Coordinates of C-alpha atoms and ligand atoms in Angstrom, one line a residue:
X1 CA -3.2 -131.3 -40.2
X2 CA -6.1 -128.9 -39.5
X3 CA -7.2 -129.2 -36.2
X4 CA -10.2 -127.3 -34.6
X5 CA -9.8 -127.2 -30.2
X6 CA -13.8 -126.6 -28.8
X7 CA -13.2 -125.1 -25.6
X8 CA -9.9 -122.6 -24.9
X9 CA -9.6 -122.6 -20.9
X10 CA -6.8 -124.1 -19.5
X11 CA -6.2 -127.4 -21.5
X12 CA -8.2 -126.2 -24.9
X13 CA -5.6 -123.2 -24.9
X14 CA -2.3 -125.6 -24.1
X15 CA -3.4 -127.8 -26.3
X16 CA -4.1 -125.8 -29.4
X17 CA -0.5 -123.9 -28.7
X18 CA 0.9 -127.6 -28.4
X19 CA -0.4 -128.8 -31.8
X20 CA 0.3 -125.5 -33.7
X21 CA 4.0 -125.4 -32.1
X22 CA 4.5 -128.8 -33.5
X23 CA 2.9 -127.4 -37.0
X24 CA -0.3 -128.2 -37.4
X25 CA -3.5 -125.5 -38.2
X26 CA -5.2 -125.1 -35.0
X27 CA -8.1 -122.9 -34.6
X28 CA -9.4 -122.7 -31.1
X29 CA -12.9 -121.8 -30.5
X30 CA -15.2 -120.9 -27.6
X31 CA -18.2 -119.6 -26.8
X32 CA -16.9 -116.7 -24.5
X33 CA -16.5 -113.3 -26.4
X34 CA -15.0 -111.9 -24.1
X35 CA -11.8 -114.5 -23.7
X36 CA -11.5 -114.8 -27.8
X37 CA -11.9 -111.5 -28.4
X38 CA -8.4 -111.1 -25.3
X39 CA -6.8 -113.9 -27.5
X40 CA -6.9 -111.9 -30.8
X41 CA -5.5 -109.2 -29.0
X42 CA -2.8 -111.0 -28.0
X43 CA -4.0 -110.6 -24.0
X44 CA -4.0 -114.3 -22.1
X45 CA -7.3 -114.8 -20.9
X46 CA -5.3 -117.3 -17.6
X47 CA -1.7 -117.0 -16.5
X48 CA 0.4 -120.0 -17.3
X49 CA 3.8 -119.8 -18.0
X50 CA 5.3 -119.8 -21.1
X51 CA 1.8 -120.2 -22.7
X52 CA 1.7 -116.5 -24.4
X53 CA 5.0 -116.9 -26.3
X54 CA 3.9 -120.3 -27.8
X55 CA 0.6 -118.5 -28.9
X56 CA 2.2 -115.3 -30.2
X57 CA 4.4 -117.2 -32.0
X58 CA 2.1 -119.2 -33.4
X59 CA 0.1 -116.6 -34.0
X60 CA 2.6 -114.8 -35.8
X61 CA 3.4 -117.9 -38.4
X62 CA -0.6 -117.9 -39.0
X63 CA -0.7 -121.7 -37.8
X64 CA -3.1 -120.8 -34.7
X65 CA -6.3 -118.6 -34.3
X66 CA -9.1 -118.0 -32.5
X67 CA -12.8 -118.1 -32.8
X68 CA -16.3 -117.6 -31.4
X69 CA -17.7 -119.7 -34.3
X70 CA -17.8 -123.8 -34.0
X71 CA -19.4 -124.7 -37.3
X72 CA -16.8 -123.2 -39.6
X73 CA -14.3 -124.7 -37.5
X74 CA -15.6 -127.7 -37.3
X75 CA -16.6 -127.7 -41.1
X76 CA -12.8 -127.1 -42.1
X77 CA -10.9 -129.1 -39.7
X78 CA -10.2 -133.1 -40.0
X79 CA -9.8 -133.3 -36.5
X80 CA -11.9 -131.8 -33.5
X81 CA -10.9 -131.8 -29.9
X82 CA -13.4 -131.5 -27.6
X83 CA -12.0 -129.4 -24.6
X84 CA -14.8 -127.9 -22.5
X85 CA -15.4 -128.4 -19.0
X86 CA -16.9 -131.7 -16.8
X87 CA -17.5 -130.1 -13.7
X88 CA -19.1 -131.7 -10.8
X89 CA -23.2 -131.4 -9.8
X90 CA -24.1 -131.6 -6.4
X91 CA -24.3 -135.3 -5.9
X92 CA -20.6 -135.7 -7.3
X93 CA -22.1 -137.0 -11.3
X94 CA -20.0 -134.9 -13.8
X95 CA -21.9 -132.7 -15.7
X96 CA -21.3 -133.5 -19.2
X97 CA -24.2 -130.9 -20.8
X98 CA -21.2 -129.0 -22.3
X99 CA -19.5 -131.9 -23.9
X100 CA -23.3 -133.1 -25.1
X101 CA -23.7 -129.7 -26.5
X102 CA -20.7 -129.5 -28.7
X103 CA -21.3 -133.1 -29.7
X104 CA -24.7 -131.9 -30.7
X105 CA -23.0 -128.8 -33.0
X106 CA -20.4 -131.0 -34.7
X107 CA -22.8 -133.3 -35.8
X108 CA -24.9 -130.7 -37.6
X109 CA -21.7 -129.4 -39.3
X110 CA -20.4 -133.0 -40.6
X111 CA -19.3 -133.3 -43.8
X112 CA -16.6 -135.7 -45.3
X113 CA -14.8 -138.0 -42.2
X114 CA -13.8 -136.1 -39.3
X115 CA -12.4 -137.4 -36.1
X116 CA -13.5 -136.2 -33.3
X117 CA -11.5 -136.5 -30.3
X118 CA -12.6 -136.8 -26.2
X119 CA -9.6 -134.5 -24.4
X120 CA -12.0 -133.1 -21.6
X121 CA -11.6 -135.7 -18.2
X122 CA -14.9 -137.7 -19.0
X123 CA -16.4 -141.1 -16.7
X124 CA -15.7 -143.9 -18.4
X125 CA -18.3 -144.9 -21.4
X126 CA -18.8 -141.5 -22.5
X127 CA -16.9 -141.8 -26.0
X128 CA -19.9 -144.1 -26.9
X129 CA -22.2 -141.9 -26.1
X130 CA -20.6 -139.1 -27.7
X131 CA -20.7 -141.4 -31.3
X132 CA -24.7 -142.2 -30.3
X133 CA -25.6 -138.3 -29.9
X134 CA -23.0 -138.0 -33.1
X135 CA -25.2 -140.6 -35.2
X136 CA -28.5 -138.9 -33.6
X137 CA -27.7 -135.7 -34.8
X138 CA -25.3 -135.8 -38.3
X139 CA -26.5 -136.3 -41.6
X140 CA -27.4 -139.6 -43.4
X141 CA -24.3 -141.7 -44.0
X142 CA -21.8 -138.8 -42.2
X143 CA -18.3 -140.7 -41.4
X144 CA -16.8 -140.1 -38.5
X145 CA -14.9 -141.8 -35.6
X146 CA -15.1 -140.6 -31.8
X147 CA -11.7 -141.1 -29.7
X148 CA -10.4 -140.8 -26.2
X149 CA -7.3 -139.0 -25.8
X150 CA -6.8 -138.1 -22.3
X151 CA -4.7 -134.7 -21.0
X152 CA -2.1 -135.3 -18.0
X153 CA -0.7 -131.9 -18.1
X154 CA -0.6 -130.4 -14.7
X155 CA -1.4 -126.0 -14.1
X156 CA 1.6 -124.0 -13.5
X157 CA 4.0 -126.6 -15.9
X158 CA 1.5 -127.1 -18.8
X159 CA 3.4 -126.0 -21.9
X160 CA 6.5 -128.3 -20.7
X161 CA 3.9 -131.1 -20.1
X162 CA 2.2 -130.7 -23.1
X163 CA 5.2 -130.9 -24.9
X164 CA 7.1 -133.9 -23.2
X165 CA 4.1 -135.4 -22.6
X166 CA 4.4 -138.4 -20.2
X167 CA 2.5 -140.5 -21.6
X168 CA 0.0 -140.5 -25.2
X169 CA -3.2 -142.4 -24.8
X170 CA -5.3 -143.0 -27.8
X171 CA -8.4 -144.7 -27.2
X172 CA -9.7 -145.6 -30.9
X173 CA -12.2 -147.9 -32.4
X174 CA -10.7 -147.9 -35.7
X175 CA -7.6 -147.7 -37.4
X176 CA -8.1 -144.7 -39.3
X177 CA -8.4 -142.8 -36.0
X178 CA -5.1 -144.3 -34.7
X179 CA -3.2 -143.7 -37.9
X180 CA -4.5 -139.9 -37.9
X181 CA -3.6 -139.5 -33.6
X182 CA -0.3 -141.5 -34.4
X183 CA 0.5 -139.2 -36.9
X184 CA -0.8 -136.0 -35.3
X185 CA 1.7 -136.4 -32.2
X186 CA 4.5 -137.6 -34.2
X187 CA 6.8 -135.3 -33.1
X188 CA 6.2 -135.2 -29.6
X189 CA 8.4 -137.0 -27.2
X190 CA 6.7 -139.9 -24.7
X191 CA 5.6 -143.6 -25.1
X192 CA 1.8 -144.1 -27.0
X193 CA -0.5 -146.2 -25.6
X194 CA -3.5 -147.7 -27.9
X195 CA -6.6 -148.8 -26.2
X196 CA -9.9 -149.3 -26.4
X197 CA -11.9 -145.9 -25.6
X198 CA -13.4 -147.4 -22.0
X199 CA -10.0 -148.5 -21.0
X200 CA -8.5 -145.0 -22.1
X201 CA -11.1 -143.2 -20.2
X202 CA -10.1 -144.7 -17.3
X203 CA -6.8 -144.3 -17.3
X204 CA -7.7 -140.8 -16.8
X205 CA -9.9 -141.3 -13.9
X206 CA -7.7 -143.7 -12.2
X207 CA -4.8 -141.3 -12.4
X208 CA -6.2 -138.6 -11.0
X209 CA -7.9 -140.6 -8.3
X210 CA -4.8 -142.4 -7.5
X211 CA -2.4 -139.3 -7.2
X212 CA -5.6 -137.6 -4.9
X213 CA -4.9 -141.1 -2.9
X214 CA -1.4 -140.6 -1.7
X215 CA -2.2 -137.1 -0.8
X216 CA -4.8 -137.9 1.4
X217 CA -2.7 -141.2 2.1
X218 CA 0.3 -138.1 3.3
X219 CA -2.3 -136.0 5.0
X220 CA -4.2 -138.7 7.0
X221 CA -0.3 -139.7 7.8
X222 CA 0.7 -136.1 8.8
X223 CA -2.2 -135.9 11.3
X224 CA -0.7 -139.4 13.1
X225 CA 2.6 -137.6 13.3
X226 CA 1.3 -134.5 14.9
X227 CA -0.2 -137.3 17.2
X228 CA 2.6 -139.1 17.8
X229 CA 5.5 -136.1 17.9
X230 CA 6.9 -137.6 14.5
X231 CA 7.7 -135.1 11.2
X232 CA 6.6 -136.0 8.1
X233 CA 8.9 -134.7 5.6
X234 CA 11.0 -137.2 7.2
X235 CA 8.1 -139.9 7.5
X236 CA 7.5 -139.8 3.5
X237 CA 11.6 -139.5 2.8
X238 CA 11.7 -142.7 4.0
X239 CA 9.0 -143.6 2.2
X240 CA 9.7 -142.1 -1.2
X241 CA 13.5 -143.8 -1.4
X242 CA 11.8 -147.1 -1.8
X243 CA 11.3 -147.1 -6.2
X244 CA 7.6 -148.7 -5.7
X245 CA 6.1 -145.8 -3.5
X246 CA 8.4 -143.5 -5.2
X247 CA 9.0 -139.2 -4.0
X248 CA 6.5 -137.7 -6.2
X249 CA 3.0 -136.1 -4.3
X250 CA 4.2 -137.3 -0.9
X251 CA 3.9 -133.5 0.4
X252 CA 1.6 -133.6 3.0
X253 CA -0.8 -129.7 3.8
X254 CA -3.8 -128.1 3.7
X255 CA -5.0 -130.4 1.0
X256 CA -5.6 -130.5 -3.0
X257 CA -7.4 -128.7 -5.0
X258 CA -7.7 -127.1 -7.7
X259 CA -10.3 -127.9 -10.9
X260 CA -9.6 -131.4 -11.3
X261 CA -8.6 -133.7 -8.4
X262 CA -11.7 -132.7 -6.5
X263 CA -14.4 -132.9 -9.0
X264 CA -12.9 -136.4 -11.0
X265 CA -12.4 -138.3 -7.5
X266 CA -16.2 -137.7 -6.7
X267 CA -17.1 -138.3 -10.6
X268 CA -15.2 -141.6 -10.7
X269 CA -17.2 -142.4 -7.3
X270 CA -20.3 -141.7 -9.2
X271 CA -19.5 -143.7 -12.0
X272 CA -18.4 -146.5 -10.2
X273 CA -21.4 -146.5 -8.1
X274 CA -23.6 -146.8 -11.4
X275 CA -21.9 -149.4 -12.7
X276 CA -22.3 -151.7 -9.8
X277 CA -19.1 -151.1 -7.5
X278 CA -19.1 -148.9 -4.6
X279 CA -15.5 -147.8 -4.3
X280 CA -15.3 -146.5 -1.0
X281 CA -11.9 -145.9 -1.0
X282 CA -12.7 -142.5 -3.1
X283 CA -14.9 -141.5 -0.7
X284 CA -12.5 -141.4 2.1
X285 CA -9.7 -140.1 0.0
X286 CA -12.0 -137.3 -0.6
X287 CA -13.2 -137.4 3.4
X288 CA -9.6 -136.8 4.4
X289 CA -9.0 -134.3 1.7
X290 CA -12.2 -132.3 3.5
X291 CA -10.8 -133.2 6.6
X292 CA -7.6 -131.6 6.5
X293 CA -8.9 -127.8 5.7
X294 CA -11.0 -128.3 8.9
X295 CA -8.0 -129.4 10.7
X296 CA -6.3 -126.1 9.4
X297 CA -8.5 -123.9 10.3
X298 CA -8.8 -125.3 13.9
X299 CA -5.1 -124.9 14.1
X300 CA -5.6 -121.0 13.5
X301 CA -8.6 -121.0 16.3
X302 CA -6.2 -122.6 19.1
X303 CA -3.5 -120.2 17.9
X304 CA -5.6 -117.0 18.5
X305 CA -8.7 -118.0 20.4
X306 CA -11.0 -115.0 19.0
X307 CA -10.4 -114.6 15.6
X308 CA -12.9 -111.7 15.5
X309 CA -11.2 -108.1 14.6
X310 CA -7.9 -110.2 14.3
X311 CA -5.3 -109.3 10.9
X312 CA -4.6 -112.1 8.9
X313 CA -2.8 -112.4 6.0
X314 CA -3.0 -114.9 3.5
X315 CA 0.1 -115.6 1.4
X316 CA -1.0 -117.4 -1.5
X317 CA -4.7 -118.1 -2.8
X318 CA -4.3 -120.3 -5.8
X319 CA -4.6 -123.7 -5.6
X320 CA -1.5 -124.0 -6.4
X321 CA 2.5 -122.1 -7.3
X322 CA 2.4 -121.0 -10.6
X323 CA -1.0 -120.4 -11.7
X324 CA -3.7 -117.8 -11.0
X325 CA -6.4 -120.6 -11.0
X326 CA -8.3 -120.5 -7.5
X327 CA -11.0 -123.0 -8.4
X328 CA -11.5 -124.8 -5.2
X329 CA -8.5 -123.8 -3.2
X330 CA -7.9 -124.7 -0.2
X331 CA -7.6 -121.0 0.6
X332 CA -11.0 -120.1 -0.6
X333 CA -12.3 -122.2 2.6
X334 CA -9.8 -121.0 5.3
X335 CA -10.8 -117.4 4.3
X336 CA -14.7 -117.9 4.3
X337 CA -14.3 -119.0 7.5
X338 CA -12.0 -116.3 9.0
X339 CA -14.6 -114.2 7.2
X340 CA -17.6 -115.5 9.2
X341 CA -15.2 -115.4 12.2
X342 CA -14.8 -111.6 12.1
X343 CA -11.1 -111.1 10.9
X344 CA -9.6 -108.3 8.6
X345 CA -7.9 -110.6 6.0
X346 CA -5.0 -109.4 4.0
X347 CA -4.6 -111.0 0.9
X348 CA -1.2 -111.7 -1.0
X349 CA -0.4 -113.8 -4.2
X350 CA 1.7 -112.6 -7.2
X351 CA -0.5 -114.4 -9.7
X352 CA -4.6 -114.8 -8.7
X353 CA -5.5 -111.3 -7.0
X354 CA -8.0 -110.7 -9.8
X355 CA -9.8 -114.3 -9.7
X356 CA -9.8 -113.6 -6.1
X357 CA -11.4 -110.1 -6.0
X358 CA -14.4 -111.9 -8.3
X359 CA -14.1 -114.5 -5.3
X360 CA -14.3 -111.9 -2.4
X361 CA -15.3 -108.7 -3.5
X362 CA -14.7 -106.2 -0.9
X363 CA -14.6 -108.5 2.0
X364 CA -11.4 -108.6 2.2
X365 CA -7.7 -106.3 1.2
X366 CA -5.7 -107.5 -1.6
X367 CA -1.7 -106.2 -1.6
X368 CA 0.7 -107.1 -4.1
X369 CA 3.6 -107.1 -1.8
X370 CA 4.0 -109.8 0.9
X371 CA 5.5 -107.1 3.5
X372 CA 2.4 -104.9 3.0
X373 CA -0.3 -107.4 3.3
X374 CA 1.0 -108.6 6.8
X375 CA 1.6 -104.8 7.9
X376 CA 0.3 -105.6 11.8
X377 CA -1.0 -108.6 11.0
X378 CA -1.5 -111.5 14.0
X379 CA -1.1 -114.1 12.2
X380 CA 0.0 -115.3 9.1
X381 CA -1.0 -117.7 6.9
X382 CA 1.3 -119.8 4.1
X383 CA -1.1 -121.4 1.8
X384 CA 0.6 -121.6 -1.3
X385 CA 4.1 -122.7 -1.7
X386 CA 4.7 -119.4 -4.5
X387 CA 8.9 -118.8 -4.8
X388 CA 8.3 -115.3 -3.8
X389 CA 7.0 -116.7 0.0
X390 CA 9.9 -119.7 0.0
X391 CA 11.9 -116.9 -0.4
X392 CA 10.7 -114.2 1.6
X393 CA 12.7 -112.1 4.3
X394 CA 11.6 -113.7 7.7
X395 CA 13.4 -110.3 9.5
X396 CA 11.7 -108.7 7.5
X397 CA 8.5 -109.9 7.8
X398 CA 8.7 -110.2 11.6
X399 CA 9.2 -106.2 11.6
X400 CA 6.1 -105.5 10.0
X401 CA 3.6 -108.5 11.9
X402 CA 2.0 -107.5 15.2
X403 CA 2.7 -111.0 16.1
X404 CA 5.9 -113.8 15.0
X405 CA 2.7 -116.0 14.0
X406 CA 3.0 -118.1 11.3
X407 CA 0.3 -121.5 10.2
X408 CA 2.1 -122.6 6.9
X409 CA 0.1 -125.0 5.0
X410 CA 2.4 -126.0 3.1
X411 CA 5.5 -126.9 5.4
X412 CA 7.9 -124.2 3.7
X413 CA 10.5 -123.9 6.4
X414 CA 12.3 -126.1 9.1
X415 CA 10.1 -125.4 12.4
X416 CA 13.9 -125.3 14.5
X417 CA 14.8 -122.3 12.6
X418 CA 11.8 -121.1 12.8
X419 CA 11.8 -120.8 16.1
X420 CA 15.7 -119.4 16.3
X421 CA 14.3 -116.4 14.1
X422 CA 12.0 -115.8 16.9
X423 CA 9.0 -117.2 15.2
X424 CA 5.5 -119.0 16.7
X425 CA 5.4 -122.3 13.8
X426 CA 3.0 -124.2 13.3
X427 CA 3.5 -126.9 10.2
X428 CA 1.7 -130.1 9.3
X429 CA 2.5 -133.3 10.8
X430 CA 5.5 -131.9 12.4
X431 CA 7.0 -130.7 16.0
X432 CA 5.9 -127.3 16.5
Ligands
NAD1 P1 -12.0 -124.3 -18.4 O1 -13.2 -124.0 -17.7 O2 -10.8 -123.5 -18.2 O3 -12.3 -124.2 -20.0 C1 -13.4 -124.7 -20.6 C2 -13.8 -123.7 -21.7 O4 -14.8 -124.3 -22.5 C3 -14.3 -122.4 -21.2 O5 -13.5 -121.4 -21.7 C4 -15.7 -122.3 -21.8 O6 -16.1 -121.0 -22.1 C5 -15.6 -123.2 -23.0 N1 -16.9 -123.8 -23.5 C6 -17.9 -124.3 -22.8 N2 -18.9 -124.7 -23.6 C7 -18.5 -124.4 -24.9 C8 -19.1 -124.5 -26.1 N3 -20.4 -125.1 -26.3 N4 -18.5 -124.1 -27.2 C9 -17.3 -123.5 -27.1 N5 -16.6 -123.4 -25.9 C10 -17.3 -123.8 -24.8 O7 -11.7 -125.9 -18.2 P2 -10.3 -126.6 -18.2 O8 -9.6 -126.5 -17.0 O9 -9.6 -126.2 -19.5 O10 -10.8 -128.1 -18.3 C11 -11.4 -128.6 -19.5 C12 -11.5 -130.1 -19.4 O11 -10.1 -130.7 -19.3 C13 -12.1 -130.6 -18.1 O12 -12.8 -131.8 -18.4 C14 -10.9 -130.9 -17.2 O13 -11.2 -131.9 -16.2 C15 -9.9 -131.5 -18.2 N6 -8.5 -131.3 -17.7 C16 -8.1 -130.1 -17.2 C17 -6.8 -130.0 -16.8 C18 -6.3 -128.7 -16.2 O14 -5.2 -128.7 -15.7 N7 -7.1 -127.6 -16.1 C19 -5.9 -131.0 -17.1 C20 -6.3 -132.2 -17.7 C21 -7.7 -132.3 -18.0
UGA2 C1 -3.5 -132.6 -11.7 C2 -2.6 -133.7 -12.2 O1 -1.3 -133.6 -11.6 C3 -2.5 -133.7 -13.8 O2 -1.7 -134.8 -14.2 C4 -3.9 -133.7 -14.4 O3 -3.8 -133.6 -15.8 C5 -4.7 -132.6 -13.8 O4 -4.8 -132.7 -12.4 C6 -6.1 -132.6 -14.4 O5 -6.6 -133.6 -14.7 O6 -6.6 -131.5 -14.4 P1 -3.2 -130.0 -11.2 O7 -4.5 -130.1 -10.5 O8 -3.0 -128.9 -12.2 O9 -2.9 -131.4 -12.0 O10 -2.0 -129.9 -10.1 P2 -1.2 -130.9 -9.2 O11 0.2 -130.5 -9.2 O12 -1.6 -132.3 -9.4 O13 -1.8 -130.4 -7.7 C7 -3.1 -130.7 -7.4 C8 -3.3 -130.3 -5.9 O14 -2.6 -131.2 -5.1 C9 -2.7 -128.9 -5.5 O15 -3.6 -128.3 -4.6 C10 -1.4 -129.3 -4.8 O16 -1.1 -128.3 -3.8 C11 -1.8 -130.6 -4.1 N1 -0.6 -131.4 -3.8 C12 0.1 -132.0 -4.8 C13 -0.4 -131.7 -2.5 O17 -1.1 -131.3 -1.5 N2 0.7 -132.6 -2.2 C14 1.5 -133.1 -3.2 O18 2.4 -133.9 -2.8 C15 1.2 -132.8 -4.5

């Protein structure tokens, strides 16, 4: 089939190396020279692994390209994804100017039926007003359908999620446009569900909502066990062995982020709220979430008092292992403040040094080796769980700190051990 993806970030890119490695034409298209011009050099405008063999291959067997251009692609494509970004405004509403705007281009560049299909994470209702700016916009009589066809992968294991996808929702109106989704994922793995495009919209929301819940469910739980000289990790192992709360997203730390949870739990607030319901329970899922960084960061100010001409390094600044992306990490917080506090910070990750230097400029030092950026350092931080820090020589590291200090965000070690290696540990929601 000959598919055009409208937006190549993080799910426009998986998606379009998805769909070509199952054999279809994919041309992915955006509006930033600079990242299509990387991609027809072969150069991955993100880091996510695996995803530049499944685009040089499919590069290579001419079923993928790239363009600057959406008309022609749309004009020669049967089905068009729409993959740009939602983001949040200020009051929490998602901004959905860039799916408007594409919606707007495709319309002018109908011709014979085309399908046009909602991937970006979209409030519920927005399908229909995709079709009504669609009809607004497209030629007399143009034939088209609009469908909802939500992404679950997750950064740092998209390729593998894209492939074995948990889950296929396909929110139609018609048949036509279930037949042609049906038949587009055919050979992908996973059970297909086929709703109505509200319901399917939803789904999305409510997903990402939900798994922002237990975290901030795990967090608000951590802070009762610091309270009450519990642990955690053994709290939510308790938990997790019982099949209807289940072991997945039970890790309680310094909090999500990333691009998504943040932004579609105040979005799906918003919604809500204009529809009639005011579903608090988002709020203070995203009030704990808020919470917890602040709890952080006062557990670094009782550790050293004056954090003012103190060395800190920072191992890990994405939001995550296995990606570089640092949109609203956890980190980004802790370091502004250690910033306004006065500290030298030292920062470490194997992956997102570059998004970071456009973060931080020269405020702070950037080191690719984990020994090097806490050379004298008084504390140390652990804010994302990367192998390379699971992993790292404690010996080692303690030869190179000024002090044994270590606030891990991410609960990475056993705090008893800690302490036999001669270390100061401070977890969440455990004994220190
Ligand atoms: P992103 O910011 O990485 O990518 C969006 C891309 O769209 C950018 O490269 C931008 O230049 C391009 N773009 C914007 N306007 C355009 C236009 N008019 N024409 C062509 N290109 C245009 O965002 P992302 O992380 O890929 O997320 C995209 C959507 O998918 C969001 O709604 C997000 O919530 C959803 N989503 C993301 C993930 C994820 O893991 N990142 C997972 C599931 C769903
Ligand atoms: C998440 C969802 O997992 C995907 O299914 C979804 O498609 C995606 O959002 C999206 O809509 O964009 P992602 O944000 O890439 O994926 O990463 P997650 O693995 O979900 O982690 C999100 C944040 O939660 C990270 O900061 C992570 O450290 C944190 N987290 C996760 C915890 O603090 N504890 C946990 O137990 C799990």
């Amino acid at each position: 089939m000959k598919v055009a993806v409208i937006g190549s970030g993080y799910v426009g890119l998986c998606t379009g190396a998805c769909l070509s490695e199952i054999g279809h034409d994919v041309i992915c298209v955006d509006n930033n020279e600079e990242k299509v011009r990387k991609l027809i050099a072969g150069i991955m405008p993100i880091y996510e692994p695996g995803l530049d063999d499944f685009i040089a291959r499919n590069m290579k067997a001419k079923r993928l390209t790239f363009s600057t251009e959406v008309a022609p692609a749309v004009q020669q494509s049967e089905v068009i994804f729409i993959c740009v970004g939602t983001p949040s405004t200020a009051s929490g509403k998602a901004d959905l100017s860039y799916v408007e705007a594409v919606a707007r281009t495709i319309a002018s560049n109908l011709g014979g039926y085309k399908l046009i299909v909602e991937k970006s994470t979209v409030p519920v209702n927005t399908a229909e007003k995709i079709r009504m700016t669609i009809s607004h916009y497209a030629p007399e009589g143009s034939e088209f359908d609009v469908a909802s066809n939500p992404e679950f992968l997750a950064e740092g294991t998209a390729m593998s999620d894209a492939m074995n996808p948990s889950r296929i929702v396909l929110g139609v109106t018609s048949k036509r446009a279930e037949n042609l989704l049906r038949e587009l994922y055919k050979p992908l793995p996973g059970p297909v569900i086929v709703t109505d495009t509200s319901s399917s919209e939803l789904i999305k929301h409510a997903s990402n909502s939900f798994l922002a819940m237990k975290i901030s469910f795990v967090n608000a739980l951590a802070n009762i066990c610091e309270l009450a000289g519990a642990d955690v990790s053994q709290v939510t192992e308790g938990m997790g062995l019982d099949p209807r709360i289940g072991p997945h997203f039970l890790r309680a730390g310094v909090g999500y982020g990333g691009s998504c949870f943040p932004k579609d739990v105040d979005a799906f607030h918003f919604i809500a709220e204009e529809l009639g319901y005011n579903f608090r329970l988002l709020a203070e899922v995203q009030d704990v979430n808020r919470e917890q960084v602040k709890r952080f960061i006062a557990k670094i100010d009782r550790a050293l008092w004056v954090i003012k001409e103190k060395k800190i390094a920072v191992l890990g600044v994405a939001f995550k292992p296995d990606t570089d992306d640092i949109r609203n990490a956890p980190s980004i917080a802790v370091i502004e403040h250690l910033l306004l506090e006065g500290a030298q910070v030292r920062l470490y990750d194997p992956k997102a040094l570059e998004n970071a230097k456009q973060q931080f400029q020269n405020q702070v030092s950037y080191h690719e080796d984990i020994y090097d950026a806490c050379t004298d350092a008084d504390c140390t931080l652990l804010l994302t769980e990367w192998k390379e820090v699971r992993t790292m020589d404690l010996q080692k590291l303690k030869s190179v700190v000024r002090l044994p200090l270590i606030i891990d965000g991410r609960n990475l070690f056993d705090p008893k051990e800690m302490k036999q290696q001669g270390f100061k540990y401070f977890g969440i929601g455990r004994r220190s």
